Short mmCIF file of C-alpha atoms and ligand atoms in Angstrom, two decimals:
data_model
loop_
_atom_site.label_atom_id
_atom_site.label_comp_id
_atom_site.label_asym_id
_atom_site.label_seq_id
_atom_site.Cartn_x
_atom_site.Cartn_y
_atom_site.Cartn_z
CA UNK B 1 -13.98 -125.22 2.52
CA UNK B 2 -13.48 -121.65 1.81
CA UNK B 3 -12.82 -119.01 4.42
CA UNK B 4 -15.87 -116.59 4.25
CA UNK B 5 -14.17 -113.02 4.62
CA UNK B 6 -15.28 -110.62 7.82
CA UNK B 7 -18.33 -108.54 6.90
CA UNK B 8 -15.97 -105.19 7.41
CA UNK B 9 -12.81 -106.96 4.70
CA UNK B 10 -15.91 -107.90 2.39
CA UNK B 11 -17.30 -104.35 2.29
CA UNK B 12 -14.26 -102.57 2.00
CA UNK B 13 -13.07 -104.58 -1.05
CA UNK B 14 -16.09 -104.10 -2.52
CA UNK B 15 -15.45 -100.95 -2.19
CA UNK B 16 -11.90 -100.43 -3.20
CA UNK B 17 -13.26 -102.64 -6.27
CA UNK B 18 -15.47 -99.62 -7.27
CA UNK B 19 -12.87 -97.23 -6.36
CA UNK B 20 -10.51 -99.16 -8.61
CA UNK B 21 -12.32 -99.78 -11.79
CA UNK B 22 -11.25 -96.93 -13.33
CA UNK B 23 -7.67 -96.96 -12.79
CA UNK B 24 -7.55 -101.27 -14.29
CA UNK B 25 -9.10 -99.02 -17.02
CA UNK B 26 -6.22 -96.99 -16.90
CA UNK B 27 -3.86 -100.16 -16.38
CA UNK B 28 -5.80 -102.42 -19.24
CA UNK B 29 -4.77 -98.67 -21.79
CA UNK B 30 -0.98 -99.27 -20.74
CA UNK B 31 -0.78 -102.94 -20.93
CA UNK B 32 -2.36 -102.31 -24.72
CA UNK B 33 0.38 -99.68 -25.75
CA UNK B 34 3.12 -101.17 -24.12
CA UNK B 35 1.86 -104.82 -25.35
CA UNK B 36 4.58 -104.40 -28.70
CA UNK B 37 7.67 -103.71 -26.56
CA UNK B 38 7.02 -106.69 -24.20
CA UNK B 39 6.42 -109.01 -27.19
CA UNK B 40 9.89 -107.52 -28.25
CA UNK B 41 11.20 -108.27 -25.22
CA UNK B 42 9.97 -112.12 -24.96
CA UNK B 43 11.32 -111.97 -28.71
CA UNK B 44 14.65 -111.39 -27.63
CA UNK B 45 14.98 -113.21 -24.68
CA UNK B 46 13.14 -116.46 -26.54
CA UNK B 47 16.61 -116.43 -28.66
CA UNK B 48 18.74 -115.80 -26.39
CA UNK B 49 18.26 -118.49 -23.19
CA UNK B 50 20.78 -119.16 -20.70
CA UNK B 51 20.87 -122.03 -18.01
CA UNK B 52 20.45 -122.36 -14.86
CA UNK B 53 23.48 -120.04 -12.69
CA UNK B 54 24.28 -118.92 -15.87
CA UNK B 55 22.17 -116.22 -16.89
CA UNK B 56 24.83 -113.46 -17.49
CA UNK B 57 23.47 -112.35 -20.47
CA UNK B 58 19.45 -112.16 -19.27
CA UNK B 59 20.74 -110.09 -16.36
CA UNK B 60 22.57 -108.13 -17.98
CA UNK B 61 19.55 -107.04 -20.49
CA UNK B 62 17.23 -107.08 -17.50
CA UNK B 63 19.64 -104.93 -15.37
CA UNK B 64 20.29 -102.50 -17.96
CA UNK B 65 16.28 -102.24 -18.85
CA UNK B 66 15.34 -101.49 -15.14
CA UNK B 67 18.35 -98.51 -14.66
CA UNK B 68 16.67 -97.59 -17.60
CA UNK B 69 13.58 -96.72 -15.44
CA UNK B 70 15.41 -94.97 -13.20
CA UNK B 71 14.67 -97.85 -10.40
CA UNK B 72 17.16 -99.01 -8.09
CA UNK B 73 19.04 -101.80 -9.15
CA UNK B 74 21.36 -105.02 -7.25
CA UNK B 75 22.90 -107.30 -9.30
CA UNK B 76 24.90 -110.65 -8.64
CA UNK B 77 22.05 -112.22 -6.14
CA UNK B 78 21.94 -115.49 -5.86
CA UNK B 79 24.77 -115.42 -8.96
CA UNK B 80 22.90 -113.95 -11.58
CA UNK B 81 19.87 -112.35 -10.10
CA UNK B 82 18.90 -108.80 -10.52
CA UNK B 83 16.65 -107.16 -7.79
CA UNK B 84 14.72 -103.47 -8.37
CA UNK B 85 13.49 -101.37 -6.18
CA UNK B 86 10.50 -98.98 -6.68
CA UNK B 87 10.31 -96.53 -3.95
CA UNK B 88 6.99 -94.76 -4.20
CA UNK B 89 8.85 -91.93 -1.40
CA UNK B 90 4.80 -92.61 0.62
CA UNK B 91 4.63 -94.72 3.83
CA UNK B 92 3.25 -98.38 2.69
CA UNK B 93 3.98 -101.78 2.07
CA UNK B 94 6.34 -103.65 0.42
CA UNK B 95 5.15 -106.06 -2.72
CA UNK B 96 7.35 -108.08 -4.59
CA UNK B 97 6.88 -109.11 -7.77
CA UNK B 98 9.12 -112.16 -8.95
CA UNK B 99 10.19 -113.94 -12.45
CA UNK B 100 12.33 -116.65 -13.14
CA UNK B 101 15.00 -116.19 -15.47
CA UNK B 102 16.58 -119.30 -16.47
CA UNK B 103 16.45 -121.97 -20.07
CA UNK B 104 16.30 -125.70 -20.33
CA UNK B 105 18.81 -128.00 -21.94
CA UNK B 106 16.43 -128.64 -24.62
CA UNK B 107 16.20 -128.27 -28.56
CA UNK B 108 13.31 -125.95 -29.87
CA UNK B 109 11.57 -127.76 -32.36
CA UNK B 110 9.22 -124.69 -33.32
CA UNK B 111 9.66 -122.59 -36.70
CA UNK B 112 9.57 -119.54 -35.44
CA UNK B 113 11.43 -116.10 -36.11
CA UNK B 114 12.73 -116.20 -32.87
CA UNK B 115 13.38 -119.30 -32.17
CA UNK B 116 16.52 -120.17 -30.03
CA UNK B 117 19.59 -121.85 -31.95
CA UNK B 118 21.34 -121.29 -28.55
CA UNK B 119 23.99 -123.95 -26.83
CA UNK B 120 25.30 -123.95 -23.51
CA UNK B 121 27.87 -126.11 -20.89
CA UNK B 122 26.19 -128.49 -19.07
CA UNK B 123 28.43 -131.27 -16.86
CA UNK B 124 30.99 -129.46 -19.45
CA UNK B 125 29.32 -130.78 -22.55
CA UNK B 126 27.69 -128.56 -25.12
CA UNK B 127 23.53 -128.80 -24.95
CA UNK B 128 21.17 -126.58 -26.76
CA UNK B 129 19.30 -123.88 -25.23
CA UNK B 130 15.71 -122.92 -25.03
CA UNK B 131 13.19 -121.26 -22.96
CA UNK B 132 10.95 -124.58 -22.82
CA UNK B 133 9.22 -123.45 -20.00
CA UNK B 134 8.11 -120.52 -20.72
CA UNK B 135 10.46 -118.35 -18.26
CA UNK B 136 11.05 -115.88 -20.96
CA UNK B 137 7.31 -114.65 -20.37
CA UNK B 138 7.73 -114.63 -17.06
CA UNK B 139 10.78 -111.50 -17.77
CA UNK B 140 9.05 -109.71 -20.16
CA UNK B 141 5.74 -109.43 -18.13
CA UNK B 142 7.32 -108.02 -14.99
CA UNK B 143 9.30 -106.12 -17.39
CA UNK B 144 6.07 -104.64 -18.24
CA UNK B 145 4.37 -104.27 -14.93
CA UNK B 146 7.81 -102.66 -13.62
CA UNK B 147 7.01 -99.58 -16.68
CA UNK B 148 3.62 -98.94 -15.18
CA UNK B 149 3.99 -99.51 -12.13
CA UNK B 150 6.74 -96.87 -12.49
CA UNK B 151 5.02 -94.70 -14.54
CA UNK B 152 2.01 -94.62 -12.05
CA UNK B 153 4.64 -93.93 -9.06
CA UNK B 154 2.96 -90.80 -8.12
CA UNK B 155 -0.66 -93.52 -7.03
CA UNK B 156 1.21 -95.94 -5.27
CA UNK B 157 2.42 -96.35 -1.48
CA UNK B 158 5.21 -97.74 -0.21
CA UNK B 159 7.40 -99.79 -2.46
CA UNK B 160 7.96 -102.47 -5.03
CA UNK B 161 10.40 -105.04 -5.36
CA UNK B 162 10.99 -106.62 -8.87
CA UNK B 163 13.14 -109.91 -8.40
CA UNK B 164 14.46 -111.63 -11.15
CA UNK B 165 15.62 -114.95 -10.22
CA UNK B 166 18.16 -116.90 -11.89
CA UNK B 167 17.82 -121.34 -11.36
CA UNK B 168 14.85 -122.25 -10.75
CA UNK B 169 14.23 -124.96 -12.82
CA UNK B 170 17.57 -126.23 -10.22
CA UNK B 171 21.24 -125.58 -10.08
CA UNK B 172 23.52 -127.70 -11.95
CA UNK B 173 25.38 -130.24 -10.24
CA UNK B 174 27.44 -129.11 -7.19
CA UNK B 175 26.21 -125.65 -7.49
CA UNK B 176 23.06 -123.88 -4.87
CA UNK B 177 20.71 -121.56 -6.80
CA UNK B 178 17.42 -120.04 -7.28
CA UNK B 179 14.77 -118.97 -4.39
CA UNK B 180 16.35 -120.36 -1.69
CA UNK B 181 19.50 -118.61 -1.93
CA UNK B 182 18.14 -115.63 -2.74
CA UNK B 183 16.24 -115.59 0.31
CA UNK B 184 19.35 -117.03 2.36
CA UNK B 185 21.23 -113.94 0.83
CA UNK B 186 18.55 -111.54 2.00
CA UNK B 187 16.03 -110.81 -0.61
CA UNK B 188 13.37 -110.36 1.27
CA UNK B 189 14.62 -108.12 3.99
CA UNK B 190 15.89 -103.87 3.88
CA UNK B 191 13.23 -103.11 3.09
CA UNK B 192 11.16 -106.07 4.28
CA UNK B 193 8.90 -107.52 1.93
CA UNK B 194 5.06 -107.81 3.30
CA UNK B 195 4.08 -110.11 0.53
CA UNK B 196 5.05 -111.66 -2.89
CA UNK B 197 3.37 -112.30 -6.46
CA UNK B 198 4.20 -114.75 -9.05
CA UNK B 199 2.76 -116.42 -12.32
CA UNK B 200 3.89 -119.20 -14.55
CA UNK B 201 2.61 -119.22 -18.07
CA UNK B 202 0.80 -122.05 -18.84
CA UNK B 203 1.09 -123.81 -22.17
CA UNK B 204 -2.50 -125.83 -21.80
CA UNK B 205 -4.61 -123.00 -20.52
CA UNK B 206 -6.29 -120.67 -22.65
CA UNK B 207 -4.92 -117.55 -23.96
CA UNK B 208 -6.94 -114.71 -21.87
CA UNK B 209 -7.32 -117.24 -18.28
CA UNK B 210 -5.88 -117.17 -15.06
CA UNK B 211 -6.16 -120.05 -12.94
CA UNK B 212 -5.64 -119.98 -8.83
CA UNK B 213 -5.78 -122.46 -5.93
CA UNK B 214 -6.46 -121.66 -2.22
CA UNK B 215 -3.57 -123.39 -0.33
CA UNK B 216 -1.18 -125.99 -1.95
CA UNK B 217 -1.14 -125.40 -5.55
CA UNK B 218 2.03 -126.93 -6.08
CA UNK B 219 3.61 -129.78 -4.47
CA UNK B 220 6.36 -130.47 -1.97
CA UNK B 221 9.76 -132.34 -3.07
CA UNK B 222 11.20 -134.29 -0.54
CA UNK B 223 13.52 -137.13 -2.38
CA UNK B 224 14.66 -139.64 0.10
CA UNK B 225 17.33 -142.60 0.26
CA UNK B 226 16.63 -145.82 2.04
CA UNK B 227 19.81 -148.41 2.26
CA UNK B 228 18.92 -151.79 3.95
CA UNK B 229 21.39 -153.84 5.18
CA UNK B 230 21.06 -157.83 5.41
CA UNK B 231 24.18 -160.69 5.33
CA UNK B 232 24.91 -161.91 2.29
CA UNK B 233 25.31 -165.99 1.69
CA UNK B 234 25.08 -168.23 -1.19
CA UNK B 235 21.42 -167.97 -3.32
CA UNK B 236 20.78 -171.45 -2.50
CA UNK B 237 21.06 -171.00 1.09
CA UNK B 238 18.83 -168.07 2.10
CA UNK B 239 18.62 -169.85 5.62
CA UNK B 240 22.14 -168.21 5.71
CA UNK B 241 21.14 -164.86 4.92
CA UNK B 242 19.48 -161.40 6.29
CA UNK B 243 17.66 -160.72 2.63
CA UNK B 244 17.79 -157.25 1.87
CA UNK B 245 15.71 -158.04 -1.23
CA UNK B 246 12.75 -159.44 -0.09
CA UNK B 247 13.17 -157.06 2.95
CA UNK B 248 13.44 -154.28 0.26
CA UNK B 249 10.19 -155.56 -1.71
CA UNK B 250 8.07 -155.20 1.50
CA UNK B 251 9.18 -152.13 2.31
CA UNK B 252 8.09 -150.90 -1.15
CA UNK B 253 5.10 -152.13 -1.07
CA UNK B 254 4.38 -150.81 1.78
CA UNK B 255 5.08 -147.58 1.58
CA UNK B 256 2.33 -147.21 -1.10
CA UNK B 257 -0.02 -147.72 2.00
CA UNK B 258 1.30 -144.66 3.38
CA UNK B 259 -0.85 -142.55 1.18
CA UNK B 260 -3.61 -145.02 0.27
CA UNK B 261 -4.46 -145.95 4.42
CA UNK B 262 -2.70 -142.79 6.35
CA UNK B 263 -3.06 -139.87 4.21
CA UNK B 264 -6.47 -138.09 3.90
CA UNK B 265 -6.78 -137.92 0.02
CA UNK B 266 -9.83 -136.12 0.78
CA UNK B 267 -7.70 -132.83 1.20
CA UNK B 268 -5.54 -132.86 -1.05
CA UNK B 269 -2.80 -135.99 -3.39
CA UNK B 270 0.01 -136.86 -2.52
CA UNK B 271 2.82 -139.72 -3.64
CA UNK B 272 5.54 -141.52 -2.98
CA UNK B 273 7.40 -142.76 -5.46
CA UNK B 274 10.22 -145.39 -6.23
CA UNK B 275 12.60 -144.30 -8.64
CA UNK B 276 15.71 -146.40 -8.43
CA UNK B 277 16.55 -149.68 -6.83
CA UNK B 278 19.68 -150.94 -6.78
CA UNK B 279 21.68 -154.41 -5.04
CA UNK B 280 22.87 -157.53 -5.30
CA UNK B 281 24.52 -158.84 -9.00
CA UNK B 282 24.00 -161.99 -10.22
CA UNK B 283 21.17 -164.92 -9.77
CA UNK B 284 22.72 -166.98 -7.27
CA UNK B 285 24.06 -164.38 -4.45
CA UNK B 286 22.07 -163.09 -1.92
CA UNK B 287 23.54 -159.55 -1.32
CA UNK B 288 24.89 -157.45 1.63
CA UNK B 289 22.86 -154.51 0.76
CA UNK B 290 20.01 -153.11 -1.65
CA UNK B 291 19.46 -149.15 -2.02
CA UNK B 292 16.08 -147.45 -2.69
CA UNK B 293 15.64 -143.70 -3.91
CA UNK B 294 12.48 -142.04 -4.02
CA UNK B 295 10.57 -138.65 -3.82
CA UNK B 296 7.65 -137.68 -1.59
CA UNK B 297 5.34 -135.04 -3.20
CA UNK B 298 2.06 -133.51 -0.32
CA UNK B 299 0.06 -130.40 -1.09
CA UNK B 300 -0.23 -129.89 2.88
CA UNK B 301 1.68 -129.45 5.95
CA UNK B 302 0.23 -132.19 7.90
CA UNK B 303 0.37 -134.94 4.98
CA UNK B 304 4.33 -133.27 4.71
CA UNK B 305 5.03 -134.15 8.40
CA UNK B 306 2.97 -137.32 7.96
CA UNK B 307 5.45 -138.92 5.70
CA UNK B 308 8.41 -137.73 7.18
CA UNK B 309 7.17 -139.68 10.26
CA UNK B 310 5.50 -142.28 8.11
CA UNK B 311 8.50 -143.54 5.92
CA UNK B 312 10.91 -144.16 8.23
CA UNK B 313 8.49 -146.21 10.53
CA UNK B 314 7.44 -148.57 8.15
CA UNK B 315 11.02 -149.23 6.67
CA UNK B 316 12.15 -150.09 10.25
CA UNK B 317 8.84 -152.14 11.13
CA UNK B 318 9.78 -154.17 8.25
CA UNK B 319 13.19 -154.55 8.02
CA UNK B 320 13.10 -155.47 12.03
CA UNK B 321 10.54 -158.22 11.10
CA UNK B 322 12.83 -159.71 8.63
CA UNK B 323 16.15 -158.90 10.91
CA UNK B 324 17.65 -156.54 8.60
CA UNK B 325 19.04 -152.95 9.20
CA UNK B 326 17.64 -149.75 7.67
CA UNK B 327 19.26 -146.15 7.40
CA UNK B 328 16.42 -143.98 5.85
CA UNK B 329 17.91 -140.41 4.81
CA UNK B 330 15.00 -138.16 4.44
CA UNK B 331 15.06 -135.38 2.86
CA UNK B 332 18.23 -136.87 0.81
CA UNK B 333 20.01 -133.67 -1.15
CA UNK B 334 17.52 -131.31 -1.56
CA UNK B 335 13.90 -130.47 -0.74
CA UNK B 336 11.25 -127.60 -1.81
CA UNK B 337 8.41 -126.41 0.10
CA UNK B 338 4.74 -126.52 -0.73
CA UNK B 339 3.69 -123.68 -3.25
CA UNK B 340 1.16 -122.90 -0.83
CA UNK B 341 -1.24 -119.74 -1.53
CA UNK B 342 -1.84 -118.08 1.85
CA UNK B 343 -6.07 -118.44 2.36
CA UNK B 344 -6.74 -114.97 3.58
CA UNK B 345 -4.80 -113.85 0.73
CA UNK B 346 -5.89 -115.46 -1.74
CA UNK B 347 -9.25 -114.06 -0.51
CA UNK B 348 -7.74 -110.52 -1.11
CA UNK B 349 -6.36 -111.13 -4.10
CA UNK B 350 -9.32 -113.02 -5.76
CA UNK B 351 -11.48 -109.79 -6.29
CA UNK B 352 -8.38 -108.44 -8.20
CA UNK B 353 -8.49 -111.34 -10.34
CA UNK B 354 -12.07 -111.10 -11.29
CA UNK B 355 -11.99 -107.64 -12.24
CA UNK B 356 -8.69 -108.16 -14.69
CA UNK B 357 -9.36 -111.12 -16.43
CA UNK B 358 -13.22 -111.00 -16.27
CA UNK B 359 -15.27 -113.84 -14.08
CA UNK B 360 -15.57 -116.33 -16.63
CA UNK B 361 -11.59 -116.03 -17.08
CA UNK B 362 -10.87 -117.11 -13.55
CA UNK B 363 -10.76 -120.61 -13.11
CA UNK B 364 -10.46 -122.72 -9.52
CA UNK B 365 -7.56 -125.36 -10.55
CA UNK B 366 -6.64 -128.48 -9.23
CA UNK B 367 -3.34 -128.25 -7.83
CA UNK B 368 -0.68 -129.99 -9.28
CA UNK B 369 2.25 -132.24 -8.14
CA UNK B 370 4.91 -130.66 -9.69
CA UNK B 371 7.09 -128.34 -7.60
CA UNK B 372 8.04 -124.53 -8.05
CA UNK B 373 11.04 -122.95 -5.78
CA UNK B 374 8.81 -119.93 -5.22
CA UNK B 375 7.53 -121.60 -2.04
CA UNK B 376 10.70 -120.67 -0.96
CA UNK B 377 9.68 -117.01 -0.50
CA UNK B 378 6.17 -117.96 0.37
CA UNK B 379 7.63 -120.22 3.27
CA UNK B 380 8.51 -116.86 5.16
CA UNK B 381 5.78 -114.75 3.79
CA UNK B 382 2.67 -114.86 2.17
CA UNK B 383 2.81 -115.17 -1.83
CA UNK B 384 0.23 -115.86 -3.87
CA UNK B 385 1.13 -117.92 -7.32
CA UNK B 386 -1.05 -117.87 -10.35
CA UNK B 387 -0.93 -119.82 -13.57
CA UNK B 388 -1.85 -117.63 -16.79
CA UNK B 389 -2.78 -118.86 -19.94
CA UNK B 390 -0.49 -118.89 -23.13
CA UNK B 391 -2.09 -121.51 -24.94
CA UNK B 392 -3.73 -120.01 -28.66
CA UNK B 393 -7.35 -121.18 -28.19
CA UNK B 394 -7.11 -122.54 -32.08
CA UNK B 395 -5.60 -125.26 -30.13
CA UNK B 396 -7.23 -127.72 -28.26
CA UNK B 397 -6.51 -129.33 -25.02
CA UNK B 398 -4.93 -132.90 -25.87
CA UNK B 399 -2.61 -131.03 -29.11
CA UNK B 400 -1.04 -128.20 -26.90
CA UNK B 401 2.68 -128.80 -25.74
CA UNK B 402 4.18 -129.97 -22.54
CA UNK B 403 6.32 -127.55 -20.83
CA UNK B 404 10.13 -128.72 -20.91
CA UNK B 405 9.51 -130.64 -24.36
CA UNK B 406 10.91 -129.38 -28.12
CA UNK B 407 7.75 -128.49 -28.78
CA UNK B 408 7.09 -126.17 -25.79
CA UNK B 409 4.85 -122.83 -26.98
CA UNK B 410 3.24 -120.20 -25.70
CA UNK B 411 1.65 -117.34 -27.50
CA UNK B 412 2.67 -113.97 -27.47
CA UNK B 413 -0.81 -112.36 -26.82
CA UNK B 414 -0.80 -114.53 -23.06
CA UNK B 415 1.23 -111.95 -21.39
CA UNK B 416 -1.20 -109.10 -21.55
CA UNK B 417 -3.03 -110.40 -18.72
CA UNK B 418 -0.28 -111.10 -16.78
CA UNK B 419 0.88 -107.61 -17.42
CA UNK B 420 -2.30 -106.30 -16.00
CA UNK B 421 -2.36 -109.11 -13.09
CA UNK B 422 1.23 -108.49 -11.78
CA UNK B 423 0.01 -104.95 -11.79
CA UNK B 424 -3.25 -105.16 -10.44
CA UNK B 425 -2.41 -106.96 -7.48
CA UNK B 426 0.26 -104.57 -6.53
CA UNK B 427 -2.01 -101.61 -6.50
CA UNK B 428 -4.57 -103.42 -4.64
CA UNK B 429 -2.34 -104.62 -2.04
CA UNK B 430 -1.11 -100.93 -1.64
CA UNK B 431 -4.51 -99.48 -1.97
CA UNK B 432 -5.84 -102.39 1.12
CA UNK B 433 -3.06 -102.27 3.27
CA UNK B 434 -3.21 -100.55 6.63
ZN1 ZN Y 1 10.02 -125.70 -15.71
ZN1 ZN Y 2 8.85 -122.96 -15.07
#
């Protein structure tokens, strides 16, 4: 259910909403004449992708844009990440804005003058490039917001932080990266941030939408490990053995009752998946061993802490039944937090939303179970993270492109709105805060 706002919050946005109009006016004129350049910009980033920890090039462009502006610049975060600052010289609070930086190991299929002929080293073979998520986008709009917001310095209070964040689709093998380790290193601290923005284009949503979610928009990642140990005899005398194959097969099975009897599905999905088993190697030996992998994906903080208690008790339950040993390893070598939209403000923000895009532009999604590293910055403050259409509304649904395939495309004319929404909300904030 959603939070109804206090009576004083509700009248004072409406307020600051009338108060406002005219300068999204004034923001909607800049986004139009600076809509060219940021096309330019997505143009030549869209050819020129990097991976992930290995965006020396996009900083580089990014950095030397943003001195450009006269902001404040870091470089080297997290490896390759470029941070701005935006001091408006008022008292006020900090907002940072935040886009991803980095390519996929993919081949662009689309005919387009810019598309990306790019390779790169991955596991130290050569793999095409391309921006098959849409991360280019993500540059070129803040790139954009960061020229207003700058030009409208003398309006705003306190300050803004751009971050540009290298890895977050994941570091290669061996290597840290992305939101976590650019909080780790600091990012949000000197000056402190009070809150965070972010969008991800969206390759199935209409051109000219925004979609939001109250709470968990984006899943957890928790992969986990479970070895079971038996004895191993002869196949044709189990009596001989502890079977860690039939132990293993009821301890699948049941963990799919962890969501369908223990989680309430009501709130929100969530899933636990198999991925990999592996033990034993030929028909007639029973084997010493058998190893599961899987990943747990929740939308809340109770179904999170549910599995992590969940798992391992039915794994043991089972394997004790059937006198074998269990090691569960949970998480296993990595783990992401919820993408979780803070409620009050997402409340705050919504009314901001409405007035950029237009009402019938804002949709309530569904959240999805897919992950995003920037619940890393929204695990120590609250962040609010949008999806905005790039989808041409020529075509449909069912015909428009996954994100991460060949095929990936998003339109230009998209990142308008998230000009004026990265923008928007910054002002807002600024204008609401105490
Ligand atoms: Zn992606
Ligand atoms: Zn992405």
């Amino acid at each position: 259910m959603k939070r109804l706002l206090p009576l004083f919050t509700a009248l004072s946005l409406i307020i600051s909403g009338m108060v406002s109009a005219q300068e999204t006016d004034t923001v909607a004129m800049m986004a139009d004449r600076i809509e060219p350049e940021v096309i330019k910009w997505r143009h030549h980033l869209h050819q020129n992708p990097e991976l992930s920890n290995r965006e020396f090039e996009t900083a580089k462009y990014v950095e030397k844009y943003l001195r450009g502006l006269g902001l404040e610049v870091t470089t080297g975060v997290a490896i390759t990440g470029v941070v701005a600052i935006l001091d408006s010289g008022k008292p006020g609070p900090t907002v940072a804005l935040r886009a991803d930086m980095d390519g996929l190991p993919v081949p662009e299929k689309n005919d387009l003058p810019f598309k990306s002929i790019a390779k790169g080293m991955l596991d130290g073979n050569e793999v095409p490039v391309m921006h098959a998520c849409g991360h280019d986008t993500h540059m070129a709009m803040l790139m954009g917001a960061a020229k207003i917001l700058t030009e409208m310095k003398s309006e705003l209070r306190g300050k803004v932080k751009f971050i540009f964040q290298p890895a977050e689709e994941g570091a290669p093998s061996g290597e840290k990266g992305g939101a976590e380790v650019m909080v780790a290193e600091g990012v949000l601290k000197n000056p402190d941030v009070d809150v965070i923005f972010g969008l991800h284009i969206s390759s199935n949503t209409d051109v000219g939408k925004v979609r939001y979610k109250h709470g968990g928009i984006m899943a957890a990642v928790d992969p986990f490990k479970i070895i079971v140990r038996g004895k191993q005899a002869h196949g044709a005398y189990p009596w001989k053995s502890v079977d860690p194959i039939t132990t293993s097969a009821q301890i699948i099975m049941a963990l799919q009752t962890v969501v369908s009897r223990e989680i309430k599905v009501i709130d929100d999905a969530a899933v636990v998946t198999i991925g990999s088993i592996h033990g034993g190697n030929r028909s007639n030996i029973i084997p010493n061993e058998v190893v599961l992998v899987g990943t747990i994906r929740t939308l809340n903080k109770a179904a999170r802490e549910h599995m992590y208690e969940a798992i391992p008790r039915k794994a043991k339950g089972i394997a004790d039944s059937m006198r074998a040993e269990v090691e569960v390893i949970l998480p296993l070598d990595y783990s992401y937090p919820i993408t979780f939209n803070d409620h009050a403000l997402m409340d705050q923000v919504l009314p901001t939303l409405v007035r950029t895009a237009g009402q019938e532009n804002v949709i309530n999604s569904k959240a999805v179970t897919g992950a995003e590293d920037f619940s890393f910055f929204q695990q120590e403050i609250p962040g609010i993270y949008l999806w905005v259409g790039g989808k041409p509304l020529d075509v449909s649904e069912a015909d428009s492109p996954a994100h991460h395939t060949p095929e990936f495309f998003v339109d230009d004319s998209g990142m308008k709105l998230g000009v004026k929404l990265l923008t928007n909300m910054t002002l807002d904030y600024m204008k609401n805060a105490k």
